[in-house]
mmCIF file of N, CA and C in Angstrom:
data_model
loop_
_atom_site.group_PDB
_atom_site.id
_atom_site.type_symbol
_atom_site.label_atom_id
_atom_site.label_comp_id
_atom_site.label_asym_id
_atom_site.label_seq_id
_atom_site.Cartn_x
_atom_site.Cartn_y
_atom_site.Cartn_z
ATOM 1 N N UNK A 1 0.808 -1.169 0.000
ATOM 2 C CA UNK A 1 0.000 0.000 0.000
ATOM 3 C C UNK A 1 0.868 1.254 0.000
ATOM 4 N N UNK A 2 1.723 1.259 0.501
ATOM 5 C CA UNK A 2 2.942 2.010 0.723
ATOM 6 C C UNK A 2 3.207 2.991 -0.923
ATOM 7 N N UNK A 3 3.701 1.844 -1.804
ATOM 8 C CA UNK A 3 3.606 1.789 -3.335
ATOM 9 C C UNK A 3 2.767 2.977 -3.762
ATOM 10 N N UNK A 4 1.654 2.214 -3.535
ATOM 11 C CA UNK A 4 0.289 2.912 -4.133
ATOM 12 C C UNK A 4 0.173 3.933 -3.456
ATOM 13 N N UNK A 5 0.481 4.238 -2.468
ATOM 14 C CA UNK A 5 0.439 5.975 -1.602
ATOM 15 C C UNK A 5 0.863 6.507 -2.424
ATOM 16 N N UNK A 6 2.321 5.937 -2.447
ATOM 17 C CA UNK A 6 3.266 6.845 -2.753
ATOM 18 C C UNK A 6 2.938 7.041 -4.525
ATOM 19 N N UNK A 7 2.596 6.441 -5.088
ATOM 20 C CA UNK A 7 1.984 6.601 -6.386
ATOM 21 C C UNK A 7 0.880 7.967 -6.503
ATOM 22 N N UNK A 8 0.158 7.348 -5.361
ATOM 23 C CA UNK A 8 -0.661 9.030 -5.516
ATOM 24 C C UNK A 8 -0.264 9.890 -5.368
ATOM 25 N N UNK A 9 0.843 10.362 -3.797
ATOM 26 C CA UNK A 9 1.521 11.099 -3.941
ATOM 27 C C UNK A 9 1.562 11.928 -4.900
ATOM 28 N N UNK A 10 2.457 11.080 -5.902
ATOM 29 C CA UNK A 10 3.265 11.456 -6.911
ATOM 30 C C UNK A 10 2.458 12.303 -8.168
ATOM 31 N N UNK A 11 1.539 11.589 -8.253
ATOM 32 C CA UNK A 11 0.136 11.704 -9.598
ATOM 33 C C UNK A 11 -0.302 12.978 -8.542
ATOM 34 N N UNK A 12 -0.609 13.072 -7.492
ATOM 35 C CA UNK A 12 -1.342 14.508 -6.966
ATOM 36 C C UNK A 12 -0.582 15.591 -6.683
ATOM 37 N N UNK A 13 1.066 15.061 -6.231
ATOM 38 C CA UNK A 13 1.923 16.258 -6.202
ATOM 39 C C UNK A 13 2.176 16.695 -8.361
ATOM 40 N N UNK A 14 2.013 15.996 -8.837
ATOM 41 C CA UNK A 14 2.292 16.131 -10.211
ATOM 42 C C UNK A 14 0.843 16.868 -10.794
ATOM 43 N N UNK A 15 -0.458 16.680 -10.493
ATOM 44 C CA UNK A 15 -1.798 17.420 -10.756
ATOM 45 C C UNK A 15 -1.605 18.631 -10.286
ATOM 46 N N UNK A 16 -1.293 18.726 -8.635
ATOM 47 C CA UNK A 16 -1.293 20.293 -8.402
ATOM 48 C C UNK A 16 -0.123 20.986 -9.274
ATOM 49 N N UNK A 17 1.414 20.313 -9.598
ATOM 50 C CA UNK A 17 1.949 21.553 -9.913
ATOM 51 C C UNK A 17 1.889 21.630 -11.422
ATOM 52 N N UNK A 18 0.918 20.883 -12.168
ATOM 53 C CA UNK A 18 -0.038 21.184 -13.515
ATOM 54 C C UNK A 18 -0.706 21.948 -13.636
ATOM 55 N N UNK A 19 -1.783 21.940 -12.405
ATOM 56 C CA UNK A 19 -2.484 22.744 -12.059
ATOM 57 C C UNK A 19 -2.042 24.518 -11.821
ATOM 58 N N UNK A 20 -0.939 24.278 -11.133
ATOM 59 C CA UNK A 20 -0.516 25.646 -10.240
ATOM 60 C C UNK A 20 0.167 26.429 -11.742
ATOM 61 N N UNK A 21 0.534 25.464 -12.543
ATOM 62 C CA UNK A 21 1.432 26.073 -13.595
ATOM 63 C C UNK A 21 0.472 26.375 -15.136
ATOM 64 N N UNK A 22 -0.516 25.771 -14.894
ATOM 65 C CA UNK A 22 -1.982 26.187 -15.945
ATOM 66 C C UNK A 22 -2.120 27.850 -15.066
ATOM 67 N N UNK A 23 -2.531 27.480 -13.717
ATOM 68 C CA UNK A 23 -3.312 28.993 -13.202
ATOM 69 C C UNK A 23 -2.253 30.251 -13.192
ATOM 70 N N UNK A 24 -1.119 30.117 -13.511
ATOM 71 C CA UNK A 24 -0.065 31.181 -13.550
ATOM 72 C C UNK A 24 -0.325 31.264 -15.092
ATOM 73 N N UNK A 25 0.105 30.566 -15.829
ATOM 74 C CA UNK A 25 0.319 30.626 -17.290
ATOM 75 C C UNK A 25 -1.331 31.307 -17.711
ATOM 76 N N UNK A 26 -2.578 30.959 -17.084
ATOM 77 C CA UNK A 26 -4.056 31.630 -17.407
ATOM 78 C C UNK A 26 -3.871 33.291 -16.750
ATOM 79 N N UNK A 27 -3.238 33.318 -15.696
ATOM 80 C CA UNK A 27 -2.792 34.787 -15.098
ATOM 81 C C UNK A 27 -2.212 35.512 -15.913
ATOM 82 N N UNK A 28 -1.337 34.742 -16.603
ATOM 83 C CA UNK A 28 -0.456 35.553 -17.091
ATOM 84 C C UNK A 28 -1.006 36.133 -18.844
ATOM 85 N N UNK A 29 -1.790 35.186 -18.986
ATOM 86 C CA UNK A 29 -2.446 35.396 -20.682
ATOM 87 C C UNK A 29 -3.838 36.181 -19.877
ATOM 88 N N UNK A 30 -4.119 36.429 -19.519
ATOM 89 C CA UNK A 30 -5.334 37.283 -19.006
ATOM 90 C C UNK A 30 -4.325 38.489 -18.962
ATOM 91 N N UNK A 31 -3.251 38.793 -18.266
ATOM 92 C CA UNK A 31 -2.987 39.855 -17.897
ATOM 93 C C UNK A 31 -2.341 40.474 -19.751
ATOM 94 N N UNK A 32 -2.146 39.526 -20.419
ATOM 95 C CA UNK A 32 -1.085 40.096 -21.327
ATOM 96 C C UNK A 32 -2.644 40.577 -22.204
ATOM 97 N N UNK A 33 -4.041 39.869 -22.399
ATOM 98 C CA UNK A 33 -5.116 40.039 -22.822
ATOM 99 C C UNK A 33 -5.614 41.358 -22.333
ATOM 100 N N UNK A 34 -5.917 42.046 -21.364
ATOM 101 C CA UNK A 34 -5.773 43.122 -20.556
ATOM 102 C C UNK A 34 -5.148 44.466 -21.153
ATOM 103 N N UNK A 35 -3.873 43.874 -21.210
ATOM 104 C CA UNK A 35 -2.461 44.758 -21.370
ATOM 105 C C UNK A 35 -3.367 45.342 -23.262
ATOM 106 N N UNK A 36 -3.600 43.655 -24.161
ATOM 107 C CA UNK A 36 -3.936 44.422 -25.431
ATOM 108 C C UNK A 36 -5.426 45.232 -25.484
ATOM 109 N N UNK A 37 -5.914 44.850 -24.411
ATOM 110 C CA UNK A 37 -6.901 45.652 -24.721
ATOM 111 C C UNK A 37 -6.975 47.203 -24.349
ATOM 112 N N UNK A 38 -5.884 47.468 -23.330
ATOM 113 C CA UNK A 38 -5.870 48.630 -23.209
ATOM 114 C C UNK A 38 -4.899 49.428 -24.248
ATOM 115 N N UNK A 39 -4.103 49.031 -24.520
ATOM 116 C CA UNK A 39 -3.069 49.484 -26.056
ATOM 117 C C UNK A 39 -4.017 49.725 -26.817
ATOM 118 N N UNK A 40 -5.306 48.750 -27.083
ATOM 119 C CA UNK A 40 -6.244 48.733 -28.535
ATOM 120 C C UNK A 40 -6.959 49.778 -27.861
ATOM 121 N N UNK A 41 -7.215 50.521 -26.716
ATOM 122 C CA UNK A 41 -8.454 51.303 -26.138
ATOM 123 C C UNK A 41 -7.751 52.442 -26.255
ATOM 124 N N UNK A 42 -6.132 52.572 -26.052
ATOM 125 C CA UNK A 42 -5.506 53.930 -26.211
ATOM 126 C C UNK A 42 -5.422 54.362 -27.571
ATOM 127 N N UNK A 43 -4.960 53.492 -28.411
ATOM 128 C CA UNK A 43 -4.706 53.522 -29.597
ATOM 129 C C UNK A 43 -6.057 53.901 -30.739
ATOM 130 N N UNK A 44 -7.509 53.484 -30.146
ATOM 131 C CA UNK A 44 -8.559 53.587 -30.623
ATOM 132 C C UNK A 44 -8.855 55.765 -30.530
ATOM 133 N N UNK A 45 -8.364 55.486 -28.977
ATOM 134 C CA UNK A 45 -8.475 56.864 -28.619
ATOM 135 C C UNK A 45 -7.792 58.266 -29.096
ATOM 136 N N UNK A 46 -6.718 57.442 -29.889
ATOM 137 C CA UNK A 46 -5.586 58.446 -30.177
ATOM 138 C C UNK A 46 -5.852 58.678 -31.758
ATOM 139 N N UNK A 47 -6.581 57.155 -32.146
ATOM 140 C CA UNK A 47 -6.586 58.119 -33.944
ATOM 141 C C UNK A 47 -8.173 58.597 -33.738
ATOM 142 N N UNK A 48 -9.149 59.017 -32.562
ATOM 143 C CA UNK A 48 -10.461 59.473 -32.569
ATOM 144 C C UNK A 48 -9.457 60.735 -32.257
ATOM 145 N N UNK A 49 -8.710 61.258 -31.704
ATOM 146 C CA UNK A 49 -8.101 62.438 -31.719
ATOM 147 C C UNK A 49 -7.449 62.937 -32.576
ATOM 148 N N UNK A 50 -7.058 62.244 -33.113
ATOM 149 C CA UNK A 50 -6.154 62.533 -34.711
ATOM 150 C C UNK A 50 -7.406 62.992 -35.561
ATOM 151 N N UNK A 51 -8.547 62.306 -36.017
ATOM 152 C CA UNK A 51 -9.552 61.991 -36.554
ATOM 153 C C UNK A 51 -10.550 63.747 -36.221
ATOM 154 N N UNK A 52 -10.703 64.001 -34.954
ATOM 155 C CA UNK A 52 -11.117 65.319 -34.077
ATOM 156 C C UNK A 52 -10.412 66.098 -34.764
ATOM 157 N N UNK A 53 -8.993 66.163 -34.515
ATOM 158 C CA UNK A 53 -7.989 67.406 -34.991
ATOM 159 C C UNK A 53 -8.436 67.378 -36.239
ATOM 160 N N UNK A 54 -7.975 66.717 -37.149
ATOM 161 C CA UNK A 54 -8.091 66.825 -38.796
ATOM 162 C C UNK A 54 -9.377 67.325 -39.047
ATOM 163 N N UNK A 55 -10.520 67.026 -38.091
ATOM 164 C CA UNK A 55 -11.953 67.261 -38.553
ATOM 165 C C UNK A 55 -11.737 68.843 -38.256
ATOM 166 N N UNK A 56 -11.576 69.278 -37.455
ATOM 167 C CA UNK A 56 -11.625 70.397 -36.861
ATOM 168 C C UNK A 56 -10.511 71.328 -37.630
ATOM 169 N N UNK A 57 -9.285 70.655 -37.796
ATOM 170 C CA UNK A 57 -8.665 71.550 -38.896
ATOM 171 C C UNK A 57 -9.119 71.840 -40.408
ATOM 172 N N UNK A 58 -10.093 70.548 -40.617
ATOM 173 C CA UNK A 58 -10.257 70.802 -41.928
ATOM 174 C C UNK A 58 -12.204 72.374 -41.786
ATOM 175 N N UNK A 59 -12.338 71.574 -40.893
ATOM 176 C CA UNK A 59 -13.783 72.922 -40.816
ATOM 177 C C UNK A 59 -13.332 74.297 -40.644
ATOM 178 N N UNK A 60 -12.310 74.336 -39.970
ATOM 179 C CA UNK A 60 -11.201 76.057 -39.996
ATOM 180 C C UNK A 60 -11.053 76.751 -41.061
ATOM 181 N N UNK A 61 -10.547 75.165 -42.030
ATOM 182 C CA UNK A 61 -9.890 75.838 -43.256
ATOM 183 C C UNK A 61 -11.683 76.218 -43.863
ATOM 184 N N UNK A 62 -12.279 75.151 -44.107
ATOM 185 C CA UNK A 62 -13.276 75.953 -45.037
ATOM 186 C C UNK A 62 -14.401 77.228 -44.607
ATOM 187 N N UNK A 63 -14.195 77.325 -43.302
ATOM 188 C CA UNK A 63 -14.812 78.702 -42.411
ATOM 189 C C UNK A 63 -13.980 80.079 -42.676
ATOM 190 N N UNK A 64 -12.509 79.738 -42.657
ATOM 191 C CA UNK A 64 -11.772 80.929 -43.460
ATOM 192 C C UNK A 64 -12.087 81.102 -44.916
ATOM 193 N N UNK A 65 -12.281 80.009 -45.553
ATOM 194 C CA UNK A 65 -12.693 80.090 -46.731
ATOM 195 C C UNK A 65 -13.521 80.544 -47.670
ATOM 196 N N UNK A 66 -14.521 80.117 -46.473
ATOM 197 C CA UNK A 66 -16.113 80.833 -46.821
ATOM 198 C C UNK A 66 -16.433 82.712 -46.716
ATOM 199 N N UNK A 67 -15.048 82.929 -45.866
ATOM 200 C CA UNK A 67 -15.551 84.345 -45.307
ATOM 201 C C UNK A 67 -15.761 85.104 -46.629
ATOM 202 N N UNK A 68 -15.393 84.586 -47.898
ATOM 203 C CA UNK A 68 -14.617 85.558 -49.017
ATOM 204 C C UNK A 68 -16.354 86.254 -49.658
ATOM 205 N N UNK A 69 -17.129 85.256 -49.195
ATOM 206 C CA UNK A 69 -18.901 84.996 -50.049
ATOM 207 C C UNK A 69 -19.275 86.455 -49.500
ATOM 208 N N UNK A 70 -18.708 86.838 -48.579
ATOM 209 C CA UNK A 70 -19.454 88.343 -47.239
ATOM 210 C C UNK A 70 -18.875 88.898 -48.117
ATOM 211 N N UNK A 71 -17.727 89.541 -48.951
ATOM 212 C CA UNK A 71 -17.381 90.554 -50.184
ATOM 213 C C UNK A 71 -18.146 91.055 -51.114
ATOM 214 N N UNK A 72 -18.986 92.047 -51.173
ATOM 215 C CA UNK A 72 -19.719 92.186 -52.545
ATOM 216 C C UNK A 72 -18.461 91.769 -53.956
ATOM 217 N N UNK A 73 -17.673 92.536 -54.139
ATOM 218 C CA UNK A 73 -16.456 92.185 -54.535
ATOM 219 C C UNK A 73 -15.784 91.104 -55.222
ATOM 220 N N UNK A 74 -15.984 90.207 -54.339
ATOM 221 C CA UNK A 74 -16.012 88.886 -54.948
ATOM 222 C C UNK A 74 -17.335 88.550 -55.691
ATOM 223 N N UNK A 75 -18.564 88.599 -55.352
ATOM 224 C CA UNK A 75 -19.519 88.188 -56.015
ATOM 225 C C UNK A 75 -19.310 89.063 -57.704
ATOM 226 N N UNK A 76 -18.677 90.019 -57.655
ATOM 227 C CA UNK A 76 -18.950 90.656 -59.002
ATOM 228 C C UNK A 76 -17.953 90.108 -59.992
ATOM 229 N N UNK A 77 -16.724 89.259 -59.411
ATOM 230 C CA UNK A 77 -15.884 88.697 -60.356
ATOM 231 C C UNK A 77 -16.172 87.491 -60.232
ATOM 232 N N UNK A 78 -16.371 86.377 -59.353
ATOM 233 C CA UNK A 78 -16.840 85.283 -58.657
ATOM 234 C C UNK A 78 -17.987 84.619 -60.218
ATOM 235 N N UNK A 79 -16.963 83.133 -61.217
ATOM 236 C CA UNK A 79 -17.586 82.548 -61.673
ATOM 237 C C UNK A 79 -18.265 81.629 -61.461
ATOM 238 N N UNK A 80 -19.215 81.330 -62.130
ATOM 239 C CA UNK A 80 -19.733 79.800 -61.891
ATOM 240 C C UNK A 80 -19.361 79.020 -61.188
ATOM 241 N N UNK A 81 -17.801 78.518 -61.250
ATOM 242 C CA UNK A 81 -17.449 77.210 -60.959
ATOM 243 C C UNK A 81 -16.770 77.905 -59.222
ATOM 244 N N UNK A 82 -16.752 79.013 -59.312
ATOM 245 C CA UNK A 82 -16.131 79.679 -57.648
ATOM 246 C C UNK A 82 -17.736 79.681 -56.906
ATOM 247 N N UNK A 83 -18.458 80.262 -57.245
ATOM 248 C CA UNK A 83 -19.300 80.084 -56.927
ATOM 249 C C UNK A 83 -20.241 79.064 -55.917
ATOM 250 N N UNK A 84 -20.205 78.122 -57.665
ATOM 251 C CA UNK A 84 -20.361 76.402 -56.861
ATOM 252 C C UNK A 84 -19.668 76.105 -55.837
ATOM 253 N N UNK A 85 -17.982 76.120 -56.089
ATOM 254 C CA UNK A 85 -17.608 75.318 -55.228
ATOM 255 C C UNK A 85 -17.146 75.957 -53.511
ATOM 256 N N UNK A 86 -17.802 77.247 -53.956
ATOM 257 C CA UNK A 86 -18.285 77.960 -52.758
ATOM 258 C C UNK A 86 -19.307 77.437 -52.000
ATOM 259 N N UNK A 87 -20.790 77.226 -53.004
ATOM 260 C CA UNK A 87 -21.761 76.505 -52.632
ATOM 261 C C UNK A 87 -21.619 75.273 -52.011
ATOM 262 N N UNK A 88 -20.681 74.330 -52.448
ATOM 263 C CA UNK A 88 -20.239 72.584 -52.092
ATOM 264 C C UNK A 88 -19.813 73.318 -50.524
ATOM 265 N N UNK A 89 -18.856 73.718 -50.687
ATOM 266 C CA UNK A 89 -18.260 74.153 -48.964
ATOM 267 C C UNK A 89 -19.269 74.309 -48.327
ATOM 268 N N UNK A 90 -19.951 75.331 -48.440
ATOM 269 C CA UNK A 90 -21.121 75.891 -47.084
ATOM 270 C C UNK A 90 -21.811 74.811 -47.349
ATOM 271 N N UNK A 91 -22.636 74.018 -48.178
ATOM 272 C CA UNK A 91 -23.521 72.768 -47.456
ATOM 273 C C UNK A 91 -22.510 71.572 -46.998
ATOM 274 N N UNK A 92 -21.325 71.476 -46.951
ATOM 275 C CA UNK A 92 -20.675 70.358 -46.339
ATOM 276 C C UNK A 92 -20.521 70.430 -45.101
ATOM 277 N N UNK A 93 -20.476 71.980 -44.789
ATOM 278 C CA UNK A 93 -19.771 72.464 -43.475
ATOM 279 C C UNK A 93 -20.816 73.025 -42.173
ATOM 280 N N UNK A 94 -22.214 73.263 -43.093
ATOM 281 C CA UNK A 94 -23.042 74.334 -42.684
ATOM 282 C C UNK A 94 -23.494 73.777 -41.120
ATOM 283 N N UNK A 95 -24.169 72.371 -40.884
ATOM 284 C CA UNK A 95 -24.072 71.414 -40.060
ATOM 285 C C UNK A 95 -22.929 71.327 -38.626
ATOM 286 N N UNK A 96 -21.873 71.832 -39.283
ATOM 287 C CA UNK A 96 -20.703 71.773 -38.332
ATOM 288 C C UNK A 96 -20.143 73.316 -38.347
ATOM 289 N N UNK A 97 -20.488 74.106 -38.589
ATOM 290 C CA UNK A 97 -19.705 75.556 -38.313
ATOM 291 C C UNK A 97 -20.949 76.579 -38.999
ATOM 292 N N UNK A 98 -21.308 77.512 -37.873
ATOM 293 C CA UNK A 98 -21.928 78.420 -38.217
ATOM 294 C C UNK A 98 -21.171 79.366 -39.136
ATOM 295 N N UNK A 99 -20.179 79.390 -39.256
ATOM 296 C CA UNK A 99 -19.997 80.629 -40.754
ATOM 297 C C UNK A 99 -20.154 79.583 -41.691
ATOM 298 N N UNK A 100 -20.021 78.194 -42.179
ATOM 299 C CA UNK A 100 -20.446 77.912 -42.966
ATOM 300 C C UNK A 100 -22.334 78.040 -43.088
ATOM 301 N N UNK A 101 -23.079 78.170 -42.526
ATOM 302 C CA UNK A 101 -24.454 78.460 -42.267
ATOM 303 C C UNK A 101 -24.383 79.513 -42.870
ATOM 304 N N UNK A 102 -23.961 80.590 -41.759
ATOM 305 C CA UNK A 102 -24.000 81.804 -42.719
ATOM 306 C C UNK A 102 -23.743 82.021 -44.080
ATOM 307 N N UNK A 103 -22.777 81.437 -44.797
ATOM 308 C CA UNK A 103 -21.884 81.730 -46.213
ATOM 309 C C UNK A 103 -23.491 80.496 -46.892
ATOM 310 N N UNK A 104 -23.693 79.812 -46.403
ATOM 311 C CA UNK A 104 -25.147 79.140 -47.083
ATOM 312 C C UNK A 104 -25.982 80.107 -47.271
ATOM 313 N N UNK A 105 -26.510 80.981 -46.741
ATOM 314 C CA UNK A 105 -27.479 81.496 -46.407
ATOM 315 C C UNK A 105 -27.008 83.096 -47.232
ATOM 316 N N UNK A 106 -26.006 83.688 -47.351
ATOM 317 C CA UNK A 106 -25.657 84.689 -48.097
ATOM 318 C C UNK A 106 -25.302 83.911 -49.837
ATOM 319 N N UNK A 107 -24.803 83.085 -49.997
ATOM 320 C CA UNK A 107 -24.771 82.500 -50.936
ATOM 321 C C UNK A 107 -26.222 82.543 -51.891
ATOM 322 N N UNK A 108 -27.273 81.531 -51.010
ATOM 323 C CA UNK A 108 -28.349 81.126 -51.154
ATOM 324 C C UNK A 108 -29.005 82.730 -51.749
ATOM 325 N N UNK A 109 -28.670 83.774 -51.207
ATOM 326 C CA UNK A 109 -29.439 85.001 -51.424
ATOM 327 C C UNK A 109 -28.593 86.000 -52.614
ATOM 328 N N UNK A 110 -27.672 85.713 -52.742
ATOM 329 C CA UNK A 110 -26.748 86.339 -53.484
ATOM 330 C C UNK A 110 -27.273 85.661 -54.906
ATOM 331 N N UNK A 111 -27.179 84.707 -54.981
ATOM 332 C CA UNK A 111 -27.279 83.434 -56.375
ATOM 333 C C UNK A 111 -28.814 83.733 -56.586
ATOM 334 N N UNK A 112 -30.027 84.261 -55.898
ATOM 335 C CA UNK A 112 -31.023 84.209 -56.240
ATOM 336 C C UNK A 112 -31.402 85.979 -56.537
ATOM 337 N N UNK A 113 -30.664 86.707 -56.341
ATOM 338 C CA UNK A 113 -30.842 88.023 -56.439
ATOM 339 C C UNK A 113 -30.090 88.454 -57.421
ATOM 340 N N UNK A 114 -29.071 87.749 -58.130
ATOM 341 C CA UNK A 114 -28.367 87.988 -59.056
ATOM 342 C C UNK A 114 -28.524 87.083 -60.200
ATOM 343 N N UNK A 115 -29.010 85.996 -59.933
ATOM 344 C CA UNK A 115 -29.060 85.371 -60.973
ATOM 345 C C UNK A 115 -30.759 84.399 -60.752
ATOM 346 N N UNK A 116 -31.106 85.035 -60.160
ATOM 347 C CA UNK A 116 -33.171 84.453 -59.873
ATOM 348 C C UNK A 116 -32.594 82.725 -59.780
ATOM 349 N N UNK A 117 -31.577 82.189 -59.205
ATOM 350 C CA UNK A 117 -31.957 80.788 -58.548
ATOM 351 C C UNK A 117 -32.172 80.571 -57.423
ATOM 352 N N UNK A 118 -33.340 79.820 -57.016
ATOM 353 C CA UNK A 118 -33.402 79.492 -55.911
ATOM 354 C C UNK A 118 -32.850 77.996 -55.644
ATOM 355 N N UNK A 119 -31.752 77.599 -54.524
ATOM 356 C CA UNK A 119 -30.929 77.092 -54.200
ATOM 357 C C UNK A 119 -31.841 76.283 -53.665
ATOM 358 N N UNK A 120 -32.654 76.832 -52.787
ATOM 359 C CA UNK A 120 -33.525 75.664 -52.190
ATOM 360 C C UNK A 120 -34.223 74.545 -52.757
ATOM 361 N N UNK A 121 -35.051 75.080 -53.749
ATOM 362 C CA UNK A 121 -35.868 74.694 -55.036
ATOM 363 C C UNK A 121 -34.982 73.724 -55.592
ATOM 364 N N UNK A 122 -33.651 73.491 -55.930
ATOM 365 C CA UNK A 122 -32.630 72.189 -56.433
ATOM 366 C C UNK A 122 -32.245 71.471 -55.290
ATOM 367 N N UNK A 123 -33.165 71.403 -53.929
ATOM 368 C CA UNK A 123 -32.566 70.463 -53.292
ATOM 369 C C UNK A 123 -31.130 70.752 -52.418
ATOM 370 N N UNK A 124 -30.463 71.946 -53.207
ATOM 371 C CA UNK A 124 -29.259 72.522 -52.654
ATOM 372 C C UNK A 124 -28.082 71.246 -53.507
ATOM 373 N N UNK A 125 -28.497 70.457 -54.440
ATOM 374 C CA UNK A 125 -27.240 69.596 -55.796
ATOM 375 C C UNK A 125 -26.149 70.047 -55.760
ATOM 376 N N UNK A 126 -25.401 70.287 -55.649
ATOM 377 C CA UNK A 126 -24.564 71.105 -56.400
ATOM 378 C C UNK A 126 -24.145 71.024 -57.637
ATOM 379 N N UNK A 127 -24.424 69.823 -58.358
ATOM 380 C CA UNK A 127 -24.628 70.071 -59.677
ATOM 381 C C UNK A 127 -25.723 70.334 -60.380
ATOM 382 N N UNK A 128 -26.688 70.371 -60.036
ATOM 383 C CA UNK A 128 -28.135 71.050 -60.449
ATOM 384 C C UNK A 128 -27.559 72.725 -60.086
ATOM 385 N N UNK A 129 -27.007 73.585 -59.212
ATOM 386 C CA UNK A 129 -26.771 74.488 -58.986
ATOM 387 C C UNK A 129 -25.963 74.966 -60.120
ATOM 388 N N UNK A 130 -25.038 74.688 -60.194
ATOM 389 C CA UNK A 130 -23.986 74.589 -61.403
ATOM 390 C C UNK A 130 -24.937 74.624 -62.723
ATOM 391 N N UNK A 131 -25.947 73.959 -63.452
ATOM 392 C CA UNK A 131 -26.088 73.628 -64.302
ATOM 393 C C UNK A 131 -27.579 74.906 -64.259
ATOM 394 N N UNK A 132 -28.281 74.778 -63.303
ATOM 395 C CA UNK A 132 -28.899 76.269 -63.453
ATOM 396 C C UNK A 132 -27.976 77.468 -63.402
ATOM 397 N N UNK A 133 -26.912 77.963 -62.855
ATOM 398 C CA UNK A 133 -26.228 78.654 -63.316
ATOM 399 C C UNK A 133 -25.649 79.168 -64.203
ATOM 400 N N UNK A 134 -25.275 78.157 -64.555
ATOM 401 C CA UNK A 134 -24.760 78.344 -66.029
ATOM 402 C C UNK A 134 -25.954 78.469 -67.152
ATOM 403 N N UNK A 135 -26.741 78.117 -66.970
ATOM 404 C CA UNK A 135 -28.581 78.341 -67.922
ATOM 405 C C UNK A 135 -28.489 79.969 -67.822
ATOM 406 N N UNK A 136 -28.749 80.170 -66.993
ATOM 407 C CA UNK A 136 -28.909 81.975 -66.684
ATOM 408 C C UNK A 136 -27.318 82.944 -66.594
ATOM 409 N N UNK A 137 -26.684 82.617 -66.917
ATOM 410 C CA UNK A 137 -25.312 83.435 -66.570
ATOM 411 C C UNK A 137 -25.455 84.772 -67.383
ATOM 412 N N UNK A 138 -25.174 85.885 -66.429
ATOM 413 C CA UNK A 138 -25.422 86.829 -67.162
ATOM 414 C C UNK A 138 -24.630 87.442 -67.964
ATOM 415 N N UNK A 139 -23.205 86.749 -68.171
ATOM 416 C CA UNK A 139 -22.400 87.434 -69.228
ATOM 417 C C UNK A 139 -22.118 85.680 -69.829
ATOM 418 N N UNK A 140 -22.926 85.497 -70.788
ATOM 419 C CA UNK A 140 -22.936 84.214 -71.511
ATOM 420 C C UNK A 140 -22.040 84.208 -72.259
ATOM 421 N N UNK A 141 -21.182 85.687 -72.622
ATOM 422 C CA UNK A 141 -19.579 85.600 -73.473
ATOM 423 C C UNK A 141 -18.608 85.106 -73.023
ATOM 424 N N UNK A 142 -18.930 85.202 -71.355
ATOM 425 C CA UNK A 142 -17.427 84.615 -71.050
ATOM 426 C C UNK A 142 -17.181 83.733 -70.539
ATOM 427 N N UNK A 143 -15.567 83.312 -70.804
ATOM 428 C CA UNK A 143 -15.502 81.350 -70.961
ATOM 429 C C UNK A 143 -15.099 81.396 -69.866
ATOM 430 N N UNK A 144 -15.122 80.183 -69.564
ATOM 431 C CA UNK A 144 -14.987 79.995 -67.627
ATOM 432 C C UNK A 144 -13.922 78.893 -67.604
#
């Protein structure tokens, strides 16, 4: 019997340190599991900030951009295609930056007082805008 003790012994001192060396090695892949999820949670966080900045740099640029529509000045040299892609800016932006709102909204009144379109009436397209524009342009001589 002695034998056979000592057999178990052996088989139970050999289970626990299977055991003890599974629950370290599960510690240790939990902790390294952990470790990636917080790298993947910083890293998630850092291009939503990258992602913020760029958004926010890029709405700057077209809010400086837009200011040019407030010029009578510009509207009197200001073609078609400046125009439009005046128009594209303020409805991309209008949502996210009140001077783009505004430059919509002076646009919208400028284009219909100078050239009888209403912006609204196309849905606000910008190629329907473009293409009524160019229908009515009031100096139809010149090439754009």
């Amino acid at each position: 019997m002695s034998e056979e003790a000592s057999v178990e012994d052996e088989v139970g001192q050999a289970l626990r340190v299977g055991l003890a060396v599974a629950a370290q090695l599960a510690d240790k892949f939990a902790r390294a599991r952990e470790e990636l999820a917080r790298n993947a949670q910083r890293q998630s966080e850092q291009e939503q900030r990258q992602l913020q900045a760029r958004f926010e740099g890029e709405r700057d640029v077209a809010g400086a951009r837009l200011m040019i529509v407030e010029r009578p000045e510009w509207w009197d040299r200001a073609d078609i295609a400046q125009i439009s892609g005046m128009h594209e800016t303020a409805q991309q932006w209008k949502d996210f930056d009140p001077r783009a709102q505004a430059a919509a909204d002076t646009i919208a009144r400028e284009v219909k007082e100078r050239y009888g379109v209403d912006v609204a009436n196309l849905a606000a397209d910008p190629q329907a805008v473009r293409a009524a524009l160019a229908d009515r342009d009031p100096h139809p001589d010149r090439r754009w």
